[in-house]
Coordinates of C-alpha atoms in Angstrom, one line a residue:
Chain A
M867 CA 91.2 76.9 109.6
H868 CA 87.8 76.5 108.0
L869 CA 84.5 74.6 108.4
A870 CA 84.4 71.4 106.4
A871 CA 81.1 69.9 107.5
V872 CA 78.2 70.3 109.8
E873 CA 76.3 67.4 111.4
S874 CA 73.2 68.0 113.4
R875 CA 70.9 65.7 115.5
G876 CA 67.7 66.7 117.1
F877 CA 68.2 70.3 116.0
R878 CA 65.0 72.3 115.3
N879 CA 63.3 71.0 112.2
L880 CA 66.5 69.6 110.6
A881 CA 66.6 66.0 109.8
D882 CA 69.7 64.3 111.3
A883 CA 72.2 64.8 108.5
R884 CA 75.7 65.8 107.6
V885 CA 76.2 68.7 105.2
A886 CA 79.6 69.3 103.6
V887 CA 80.6 73.0 103.4
G888 CA 82.6 74.3 100.6
A889 CA 85.6 76.6 100.7
G890 CA 83.9 79.7 99.3
I891 CA 80.2 80.6 99.2
T892 CA 77.6 78.0 100.2
L893 CA 74.1 78.9 99.2
L894 CA 71.2 77.2 101.1
H895 CA 68.1 77.6 99.2
G896 CA 64.5 76.3 99.6
P897 CA 61.0 77.5 100.4
N898 CA 60.1 79.4 103.6
G899 CA 60.2 77.1 106.6
A900 CA 62.4 74.5 104.9
G901 CA 65.1 74.9 107.6
K902 CA 67.7 77.1 105.9
T903 CA 68.1 79.5 108.8
N904 CA 68.1 76.6 111.2
L905 CA 71.1 75.2 109.4
L906 CA 72.9 78.6 109.8
E907 CA 71.9 78.6 113.4
A908 CA 73.3 75.0 113.9
V909 CA 76.6 76.2 112.5
Y910 CA 76.6 79.2 114.9
F911 CA 75.6 77.0 117.8
G912 CA 78.5 74.6 117.0
L913 CA 81.0 77.5 117.0
V914 CA 79.7 79.7 119.8
G915 CA 77.8 77.3 122.0
R916 CA 74.5 79.3 122.0
S917 CA 72.0 80.6 119.4
F918 CA 72.1 84.0 117.6
R919 CA 68.4 84.1 118.0
A920 CA 66.7 85.6 121.0
G921 CA 65.1 83.0 123.1
N922 CA 65.7 79.8 125.1
D923 CA 68.3 77.1 124.4
R924 CA 65.5 74.6 124.8
D925 CA 63.9 76.0 121.6
L926 CA 66.8 74.4 119.7
I927 CA 65.7 70.9 120.6
A928 CA 63.5 69.2 118.0
Y929 CA 60.0 68.1 119.0
E930 CA 60.1 64.8 121.0
Q931 CA 63.9 64.7 121.0
P932 CA 65.9 64.6 124.3
A933 CA 68.7 66.9 123.1
A934 CA 70.0 69.1 120.3
R935 CA 73.5 68.3 119.1
V936 CA 75.8 69.8 116.5
E937 CA 79.2 68.6 115.4
L938 CA 81.4 70.7 113.2
E939 CA 84.3 69.3 111.3
L940 CA 87.2 71.8 111.0
A941 CA 89.8 71.5 108.3
P942 CA 92.6 71.1 107.7
Q943 CA 93.4 69.7 111.1
G944 CA 90.3 67.5 111.3
A945 CA 89.3 68.7 114.7
V946 CA 85.7 68.3 115.8
L947 CA 83.7 71.0 117.7
L948 CA 80.7 69.7 119.5
A949 CA 77.9 71.7 121.0
A950 CA 74.9 70.2 122.7
T951 CA 72.0 71.1 125.0
D952 CA 69.4 68.9 126.5
R953 CA 65.9 69.4 128.1
R954 CA 67.3 69.7 131.6
G955 CA 69.5 72.6 130.5
E956 CA 72.8 70.7 130.5
R957 CA 75.2 72.1 127.9
R958 CA 78.4 70.9 126.3
H959 CA 80.8 72.8 124.2
L960 CA 83.9 70.7 123.4
L961 CA 86.8 70.7 121.0
D962 CA 88.0 67.2 120.4
G963 CA 86.3 66.2 123.6
R964 CA 88.0 68.9 125.7
P965 CA 86.4 72.1 127.0
L966 CA 87.1 75.1 124.8
G967 CA 89.9 77.4 125.7
S968 CA 90.9 80.6 123.9
S969 CA 89.0 81.7 120.8
E970 CA 92.0 80.9 118.7
S971 CA 91.0 77.3 118.4
R972 CA 87.9 78.0 116.3
P973 CA 86.9 80.2 113.4
L974 CA 85.5 83.7 114.0
V975 CA 81.9 84.0 113.0
S976 CA 79.8 86.9 111.8
V977 CA 76.0 86.8 111.5
F978 CA 73.3 88.6 109.6
H979 CA 69.9 87.8 111.0
P980 CA 66.8 89.9 112.0
D981 CA 67.5 89.3 115.7
R982 CA 71.0 91.0 115.2
M983 CA 69.3 94.3 114.1
E984 CA 69.7 95.3 117.7
L985 CA 73.3 96.1 116.9
V986 CA 72.1 98.9 114.6
K987 CA 69.0 100.2 116.4
G988 CA 69.4 98.9 119.9
P989 CA 70.9 100.6 123.0
P990 CA 74.6 101.8 123.0
A991 CA 75.6 98.9 125.3
K992 CA 75.0 96.4 122.5
R993 CA 77.4 98.3 120.2
R994 CA 80.0 98.8 122.9
A995 CA 80.1 95.1 123.7
H996 CA 80.2 94.2 120.0
F997 CA 83.1 96.6 119.2
D998 CA 85.0 95.6 122.3
R999 CA 84.8 92.0 121.1
L1000 CA 86.0 93.1 117.7
V1001 CA 89.0 94.7 119.4
G1002 CA 89.9 91.2 120.7
A1003 CA 89.3 89.6 117.3
L1004 CA 91.6 92.2 115.6
W1005 CA 94.3 92.2 118.3
P1006 CA 94.0 89.1 120.4
A1007 CA 96.5 90.4 123.0
R1008 CA 93.8 93.0 123.9
A1009 CA 91.0 90.5 124.3
D1010 CA 90.9 91.1 128.0
L1011 CA 90.6 94.9 128.0
R1012 CA 86.8 95.0 128.3
T1013 CA 86.7 92.4 131.1
R1014 CA 89.5 94.0 133.0
Y1015 CA 87.8 97.4 132.8
G1016 CA 84.5 95.9 133.8
R1017 CA 85.9 94.2 136.8
T1018 CA 87.6 97.4 138.0
L1019 CA 84.4 99.4 137.4
A1020 CA 82.4 96.9 139.4
Q1021 CA 84.8 97.2 142.3
R1022 CA 84.7 101.0 142.1
N1023 CA 80.9 101.0 142.0
A1024 CA 80.8 98.7 145.0
L1025 CA 83.2 101.0 146.9
V1026 CA 81.2 104.1 146.0
G1027 CA 78.0 102.3 147.2
R1028 CA 79.7 101.3 150.5
I1029 CA 81.1 104.8 151.1
A1030 CA 77.6 106.3 150.4
A1031 CA 76.1 103.9 153.0
A1032 CA 78.9 104.7 155.5
L1033 CA 80.2 101.2 155.4
A1034 CA 83.6 102.0 154.1
S1035 CA 86.0 105.0 154.4
P1036 CA 86.9 106.9 151.2
A1037 CA 90.6 106.2 151.8
S1038 CA 91.0 103.8 148.9
L1039 CA 88.7 105.6 146.4
A1040 CA 91.7 107.4 144.9
T1041 CA 93.4 104.1 144.3
W1042 CA 90.4 102.7 142.5
D1043 CA 89.9 105.9 140.5
D1044 CA 93.5 105.7 139.3
R1045 CA 93.2 102.0 138.5
L1046 CA 90.0 102.6 136.6
A1047 CA 91.6 105.5 134.7
A1048 CA 94.6 103.2 133.8
E1049 CA 92.3 100.5 132.5
A1050 CA 90.2 103.0 130.6
V1051 CA 93.1 104.3 128.5
P1052 CA 93.8 101.2 126.3
L1053 CA 90.0 100.6 126.1
I1054 CA 89.3 104.0 124.7
E1055 CA 92.3 103.9 122.4
S1056 CA 91.3 100.5 121.0
R1057 CA 87.8 101.5 120.3
A1058 CA 89.0 104.5 118.5
E1059 CA 91.4 102.3 116.5
V1060 CA 88.6 99.9 115.6
V1061 CA 86.3 102.7 114.5
E1062 CA 89.2 104.2 112.5
A1063 CA 89.7 100.8 110.8
L1064 CA 86.0 100.5 110.0
S1065 CA 85.4 104.1 109.0
A1066 CA 86.3 104.0 105.3
P1067 CA 85.0 100.5 104.5
V1068 CA 81.7 101.3 106.3
T1069 CA 81.1 104.3 104.2
E1070 CA 82.2 102.7 101.0
L1071 CA 80.2 99.4 101.5
G1072 CA 77.2 101.3 102.7
A1073 CA 77.2 103.4 99.5
A1074 CA 77.7 100.3 97.3
L1075 CA 74.7 98.6 99.0
G1076 CA 72.5 101.7 98.6
L1077 CA 73.1 103.6 101.8
E1078 CA 74.9 106.7 100.7
G1079 CA 76.5 108.7 103.5
M1080 CA 76.7 106.0 106.1
E1081 CA 79.3 106.7 108.8
I1082 CA 80.6 105.1 112.0
R1083 CA 81.8 107.5 114.7
Y1084 CA 83.3 107.2 118.1
R1085 CA 83.6 110.3 120.2
P1086 CA 84.8 109.4 123.7
R1087 CA 83.7 111.7 126.4
V1088 CA 87.3 111.9 127.6
P1089 CA 90.6 111.5 125.7
P1090 CA 92.6 108.4 126.6
E1091 CA 94.8 110.1 129.1
R1092 CA 95.1 108.7 132.6
E1093 CA 95.3 112.0 134.4
R1094 CA 92.3 113.5 132.5
I1095 CA 90.2 110.5 133.3
G1096 CA 91.4 110.5 136.9
S1097 CA 90.5 114.1 137.4
G1098 CA 87.1 113.6 135.6
L1099 CA 86.3 110.8 138.2
A1100 CA 87.5 113.1 141.0
E1101 CA 85.3 116.0 139.8
R1102 CA 82.2 113.8 139.8
R1103 CA 83.0 112.0 143.1
E1104 CA 80.3 113.8 145.1
H1105 CA 77.7 113.2 142.4
D1106 CA 78.7 109.5 142.2
L1107 CA 78.6 109.1 146.0
G1108 CA 75.0 110.4 146.0
R1109 CA 73.9 107.9 143.3
A1110 CA 76.2 105.0 144.2
Y1111 CA 77.5 104.4 140.7
T1112 CA 80.2 105.7 138.3
S1113 CA 78.9 108.4 136.0
F1114 CA 82.1 109.1 134.1
G1115 CA 84.2 106.9 131.8
P1116 CA 84.1 104.8 128.6
Q1117 CA 81.4 102.5 129.9
L1118 CA 79.0 105.3 128.9
D1119 CA 80.5 106.1 125.5
E1120 CA 78.5 105.6 122.3
V1121 CA 79.8 104.2 119.1
E1122 CA 77.4 105.8 116.6
L1123 CA 76.2 104.5 113.3
R1124 CA 75.1 107.5 111.3
F1125 CA 73.4 108.2 108.0
G1126 CA 73.0 111.5 106.3
G1127 CA 74.4 113.3 109.4
R1128 CA 71.9 111.7 111.8
A1129 CA 71.8 108.8 114.1
L1130 CA 70.8 105.7 112.1
K1131 CA 69.1 104.0 115.1
R1132 CA 66.6 106.9 115.5
F1133 CA 66.0 108.0 111.9
G1134 CA 66.6 104.9 109.7
S1135 CA 63.9 102.8 108.1
Q1136 CA 63.8 99.0 108.6
G1137 CA 65.4 98.5 105.2
Q1138 CA 68.1 101.0 105.9
H1139 CA 68.9 99.3 109.2
R1140 CA 69.3 96.0 107.3
I1141 CA 71.6 97.5 104.8
A1142 CA 73.6 99.2 107.6
L1143 CA 74.0 95.9 109.4
L1144 CA 75.2 94.2 106.3
A1145 CA 77.6 97.0 105.4
L1146 CA 79.0 96.9 109.0
L1147 CA 79.6 93.2 109.0
L1148 CA 81.3 93.4 105.6
A1149 CA 83.4 96.3 106.8
E1150 CA 84.5 94.3 109.8
R1151 CA 85.4 91.4 107.6
R1152 CA 87.5 93.6 105.5
A1153 CA 89.2 95.1 108.5
L1154 CA 90.0 91.7 109.8
I1155 CA 91.5 90.6 106.5
A1156 CA 93.5 93.9 106.3
A1157 CA 94.9 93.2 109.8
G1158 CA 96.1 89.8 108.6
R1159 CA 93.5 88.0 110.7
P1160 CA 91.5 85.1 109.2
S1161 CA 88.3 86.1 107.5
P1162 CA 85.3 85.3 109.7
L1163 CA 82.8 82.7 108.6
M1164 CA 79.9 84.8 107.4
L1165 CA 76.4 83.5 108.1
L1166 CA 74.0 85.6 106.1
D1167 CA 70.3 85.0 106.5
D1168 CA 68.1 86.2 103.7
V1169 CA 70.2 89.2 102.7
M1170 CA 69.4 89.0 99.0
S1171 CA 65.7 89.8 99.2
E1172 CA 66.6 93.4 100.1
L1173 CA 68.9 94.0 97.2
D1174 CA 68.4 94.7 93.5
P1175 CA 70.2 92.5 91.0
A1176 CA 73.2 94.8 90.5
R1177 CA 73.8 94.9 94.3
R1178 CA 73.3 91.2 94.6
E1179 CA 76.1 90.8 92.2
M1180 CA 78.3 93.3 94.0
L1181 CA 77.7 91.4 97.2
V1182 CA 78.7 88.1 95.8
A1183 CA 81.8 89.6 94.3
A1184 CA 82.7 91.2 97.6
L1185 CA 82.3 88.0 99.5
A1186 CA 84.3 85.9 97.0
D1187 CA 87.7 87.3 97.8
A1188 CA 88.4 85.3 101.0
G1189 CA 87.0 83.0 103.6
Q1190 CA 83.8 81.1 103.9
V1191 CA 80.2 82.3 103.5
M1192 CA 77.0 80.5 104.1
L1193 CA 73.9 82.3 103.0
T1194 CA 70.2 81.6 102.6
A1195 CA 67.8 82.5 99.8
T1196 CA 64.4 81.3 98.8
E1197 CA 65.4 81.2 95.2
R1198 CA 68.7 79.9 93.9
E1199 CA 68.7 82.7 91.3
Q1200 CA 68.9 85.3 94.0
V1201 CA 72.6 84.5 94.2
P1202 CA 74.0 85.5 90.8
A1203 CA 77.2 84.3 89.4
A1204 CA 80.0 86.8 89.8
A1205 CA 83.5 86.8 88.5
G1206 CA 85.6 84.4 90.4
A1207 CA 82.9 83.4 92.8
E1208 CA 82.7 79.8 93.7
V1209 CA 79.2 79.0 94.8
S1210 CA 78.0 75.6 96.0
A1211 CA 74.3 75.3 96.3
V1212 CA 72.5 73.1 98.8
A1213 CA 68.7 72.7 98.4
I1214 CA 66.7 72.2 101.6
R1215 CA 63.2 70.8 101.7
D1216 CA 61.3 70.0 104.9
G1217 CA 64.4 70.1 107.0
R1218 CA 66.3 67.9 104.7
P1219 CA 69.4 69.1 102.8
L1220 CA 69.3 67.5 99.4
G1221 CA 73.0 67.2 98.8
A1222 CA 75.6 69.7 97.8
A1223 CA 76.2 70.5 94.2
G1224 CA 79.3 72.1 93.0
L1225 CA 78.5 75.2 91.0
G1226 CA 81.2 77.4 89.7
A1227 CA 80.7 80.6 87.8
A1228 CA 81.3 78.9 84.5
D1229 CA 78.7 76.1 85.1
R1230 CA 76.3 78.8 86.2
D1231 CA 76.4 80.6 82.9
A1232 CA 75.8 77.3 81.0
A1233 CA 72.8 76.4 83.2
Chain B
M344 CA 67.2 64.7 156.5
Y345 CA 70.0 63.0 158.4
A346 CA 70.5 62.5 162.1
G347 CA 71.8 65.6 163.9
P348 CA 75.5 64.8 164.1
I349 CA 75.6 63.7 160.4
S350 CA 73.9 66.8 159.1
R351 CA 76.1 68.9 161.3
L352 CA 79.2 67.3 159.8
I353 CA 77.8 67.8 156.3
G354 CA 77.1 71.4 157.1
E355 CA 80.6 72.0 158.4
L356 CA 82.3 70.3 155.4
S357 CA 80.2 72.3 152.9
K358 CA 81.6 75.5 154.3
L359 CA 85.0 74.5 152.9
P360 CA 86.1 76.2 149.7
G361 CA 85.2 74.3 146.6
I362 CA 83.0 71.8 148.5
G363 CA 79.3 71.8 147.6
Q364 CA 76.5 70.0 149.3
R365 CA 77.0 66.8 147.4
T366 CA 80.7 66.6 147.9
A367 CA 80.2 67.3 151.5
Q368 CA 77.8 64.4 151.8
R369 CA 80.3 62.1 150.1
L370 CA 83.0 63.2 152.5
A371 CA 80.8 62.8 155.5
F372 CA 79.9 59.3 154.5
H373 CA 83.5 58.5 153.8
I374 CA 84.4 59.7 157.4
L375 CA 81.6 57.6 158.8
R376 CA 82.9 54.5 157.0
A377 CA 86.5 55.2 157.9
D378 CA 88.4 53.6 160.9
D379 CA 87.8 55.4 164.1
D380 CA 91.6 56.0 164.2
D381 CA 91.7 57.7 160.8
A382 CA 88.7 59.8 161.5
L383 CA 89.9 60.9 164.9
A384 CA 93.4 61.6 163.4
L385 CA 91.7 64.1 161.1
A386 CA 89.9 65.7 164.0
E387 CA 93.1 65.9 166.0
A388 CA 95.0 67.4 163.1
I389 CA 92.4 70.1 162.7
R390 CA 92.5 70.8 166.5
E391 CA 96.3 70.9 166.5
V392 CA 96.6 73.2 163.6
K393 CA 94.2 75.7 165.2
E394 CA 95.9 75.5 168.6
K395 CA 99.5 75.6 167.4
V396 CA 99.6 77.6 164.2
G397 CA 98.9 81.3 164.4
L398 CA 100.2 84.4 162.6
C399 CA 103.7 85.7 162.9
E400 CA 103.6 89.0 164.8
V401 CA 106.0 90.6 162.4
C402 CA 105.0 89.5 158.9
F403 CA 101.6 87.7 159.5
N404 CA 102.8 84.6 157.7
L405 CA 101.7 81.3 159.3
S406 CA 103.8 80.5 162.3
E407 CA 104.0 78.0 165.2
G408 CA 105.5 80.5 167.6
P409 CA 105.2 84.3 168.0
R410 CA 107.5 84.7 165.0
C411 CA 107.7 82.6 161.8
R412 CA 110.9 80.8 160.7
I413 CA 111.7 83.3 158.1
C414 CA 111.5 86.3 160.5
E415 CA 113.6 84.3 163.0
D416 CA 116.3 83.6 160.4
E417 CA 119.3 85.8 161.1
R418 CA 120.6 85.5 157.6
R419 CA 117.5 87.1 156.0
D420 CA 117.9 90.7 154.7
R421 CA 115.5 92.7 156.8
S422 CA 115.8 95.8 154.6
L423 CA 114.0 94.0 151.8
I424 CA 110.3 93.2 152.2
C425 CA 108.2 91.2 149.7
V426 CA 104.5 91.9 150.0
V427 CA 102.1 89.1 149.2
E428 CA 98.4 88.5 149.6
E429 CA 98.2 85.2 151.3
P430 CA 100.5 82.9 153.3
A431 CA 100.3 80.4 150.4
D432 CA 102.0 83.0 148.2
V433 CA 105.2 82.8 150.3
I434 CA 105.8 79.2 149.4
P435 CA 106.4 79.6 145.6
I436 CA 108.7 82.6 146.2
E437 CA 110.7 80.6 148.8
R438 CA 110.9 77.7 146.3
T439 CA 112.8 79.9 143.9
G440 CA 115.7 80.1 146.4
E441 CA 116.4 83.5 144.9
Y442 CA 114.9 85.7 147.6
R443 CA 116.8 86.6 150.7
G444 CA 114.6 89.2 152.2
V445 CA 111.6 88.9 154.5
Y446 CA 107.9 89.0 153.8
H447 CA 104.7 90.8 154.6
V448 CA 101.5 88.9 154.3
L449 CA 98.5 91.2 153.8
G450 CA 95.8 88.6 154.4
G451 CA 94.0 89.3 151.1
A452 CA 93.6 92.1 148.5
L453 CA 91.4 95.2 148.3
S454 CA 88.0 94.2 147.0
P455 CA 85.1 96.5 147.8
I456 CA 82.7 94.0 146.3
D457 CA 83.7 91.6 149.1
G458 CA 83.8 94.4 151.6
I459 CA 87.6 94.3 151.9
D460 CA 89.0 97.8 152.6
P461 CA 92.5 98.9 153.4
E462 CA 91.8 98.6 157.2
D463 CA 91.0 94.9 156.7
L464 CA 94.5 94.2 155.4
K465 CA 97.8 94.5 157.2
I466 CA 98.7 97.7 155.4
A467 CA 99.2 99.9 158.4
E468 CA 101.5 97.3 159.9
L469 CA 103.5 97.3 156.7
L470 CA 103.9 101.1 156.7
E471 CA 105.2 100.9 160.3
R472 CA 107.7 98.2 159.3
V473 CA 108.9 100.3 156.4
D474 CA 109.5 103.3 158.8
S475 CA 112.1 101.2 160.6
G476 CA 114.8 101.2 157.9
V477 CA 113.7 99.3 154.9
S478 CA 115.3 100.0 151.5
E479 CA 113.0 98.2 149.1
V480 CA 109.5 96.9 149.1
V481 CA 108.6 94.3 146.4
L482 CA 104.9 94.3 145.6
A483 CA 104.1 90.7 144.7
T484 CA 100.3 90.8 144.9
N485 CA 98.5 88.9 142.1
P486 CA 98.3 90.4 138.6
T487 CA 94.5 90.6 139.0
T488 CA 92.1 93.5 139.3
T489 CA 92.2 93.4 143.1
G490 CA 95.9 92.6 143.3
E491 CA 96.9 95.5 141.1
A492 CA 94.7 97.9 143.0
T493 CA 96.3 96.7 146.3
A494 CA 99.8 97.2 144.9
L495 CA 98.8 100.7 143.7
H496 CA 97.3 101.6 147.0
I497 CA 100.4 100.5 148.9
A498 CA 102.7 102.3 146.5
A499 CA 100.7 105.5 147.0
S500 CA 100.7 105.1 150.8
L501 CA 104.5 104.6 150.8
R502 CA 104.9 107.6 148.6
D503 CA 102.9 109.8 151.0
R504 CA 105.1 108.7 153.9
A505 CA 108.3 109.1 152.0
G506 CA 109.0 112.3 153.7
A507 CA 109.1 110.6 157.1
N508 CA 111.3 107.6 156.2
G509 CA 113.5 108.8 153.4
A510 CA 113.7 107.0 150.0
V511 CA 112.3 103.5 149.9
T512 CA 112.3 101.8 146.5
V513 CA 109.0 100.3 145.5
T514 CA 109.1 97.5 142.9
R515 CA 106.5 95.3 141.3
L516 CA 106.9 91.8 140.0
A517 CA 107.2 91.7 136.2
S518 CA 104.7 89.7 134.2
G519 CA 105.5 87.8 131.1
L520 CA 106.3 84.4 129.6
P521 CA 106.8 81.3 131.6
V522 CA 110.5 80.2 131.2
G523 CA 111.1 77.2 129.0
A524 CA 107.7 77.5 127.3
D525 CA 107.5 77.9 123.5
L526 CA 106.2 81.2 122.2
E527 CA 103.8 79.1 120.1
H528 CA 102.0 78.0 123.2
A529 CA 101.7 81.3 125.0
D530 CA 98.3 82.9 125.1
E531 CA 98.0 86.2 123.3
V532 CA 97.3 88.3 126.4
T533 CA 100.4 87.0 128.3
L534 CA 102.5 87.4 125.2
G535 CA 101.2 90.9 124.7
K536 CA 102.1 91.9 128.3
A537 CA 105.6 90.3 127.7
L538 CA 106.0 92.4 124.6
A539 CA 104.9 95.6 126.3
G540 CA 107.4 94.9 129.2
R541 CA 110.3 94.0 126.9
R542 CA 113.8 95.1 127.9
A543 CA 117.0 96.0 126.1
L544 CA 119.5 93.1 126.0
G545 CA 123.0 93.4 127.4

């Protein structure tokens, strides 16, 4: 399944238009403020039903328009994904007119954008949520692990709070501890598996992009063994009752991105954070492909400005092997021809895409 | 906003599950427009159900007398108890025609968030019933966070009392694929559970 076209109405500064999307790499190029990122955002909005930018849904709606609306045409089955939001805050997200069910019915998407830098330098909760979602993308049967653990944790927290306030007897606490321990085991195991799958590609791609010695590391505070987790919870019971929350378990674990033996979020520069995010997203893509999952649609906003010509070429070559990529650049030349890379370029001026031009590697050399 | 009796009716209707303020208004005006006979028949049906239907003193299923029809039925196997959350859960199991034992309706599931603790469910009553010669307890609570915790709690409580009442077998409903459905249409989570719980054939 891939994206064949995107059609937007009343979306930010974009003119109402339909843009065909090619099978490989699509380059959106134009001057600053032309609407390149807005088009990436429109695609993301169509797939996910919200923006990847921080801020309000209402910001998506163009000036003096009642609603923002994006339709994505999916090939080969010709399905249409519709996402819309209006000024009263009404939202729609439909696949062929029906509310969306499981994530299987639409392509996975992966975004590089400054607002996503939180994943590298933000608090651990962001990374936990991200990698737990990746677990579901890699192994769809495990998509509910995080939700299940979260629900059980919320119940245990509520019980601990009620016991502390003398509203409930501690009789059922052992039950909830055991339940929580049972739900924690597959969650910890899956996170470890995800990090294992990402470990080599993160280091390799980090180095290739100029971040030598990048690492991803998961060290759970407790091994995935039901008894160990259960006894850990029991040991901290008095402590938890005093504070009315659960102070032990994988909800507190950190998946660390490291560089040169130190935590990247604390010691990295802005540029290093950007490279790290790009390396991480590419590593995830590689892990998905290796697991036989479809390659996610990569939406890469202004990645080239950071890279020297050799690394730009390396990136295009790395992206050319599978799946779809949409990326933005101010200059068309920032996306060099690479062996086997099929690049279609779409120029954007004043919110108006000027039509897609097929541009294979061979044509590129001639031009 | 409306005359006293109307807003009282809207208020009562909006307490029903799944009924918001607007639906409650629509229902109230429907009742106002309806024939007197129809409207009073509804009122009478509500009164009758509250007067005549109570809980079975043995299993806490809905019952018109002190004991429900299932507990009254001499042919049911009293050494086999199926534990469910709500009276409504009895109906699908009865519909299978495969179950010959009796039931125990807990009246909910453990949920600290909603303030539901073991004492709020008919768990003590279940343990007492098990003491009087039961060979198997089938835990048929829902496969949700709260249903699983409830099953676990009951299983642990039964184990703790095992010394007193000898060996009682505790079983849990399997979860897996709906029969007759194509694998192609099963969601990944359900299919994953079915795979994890696979059995040897023959």
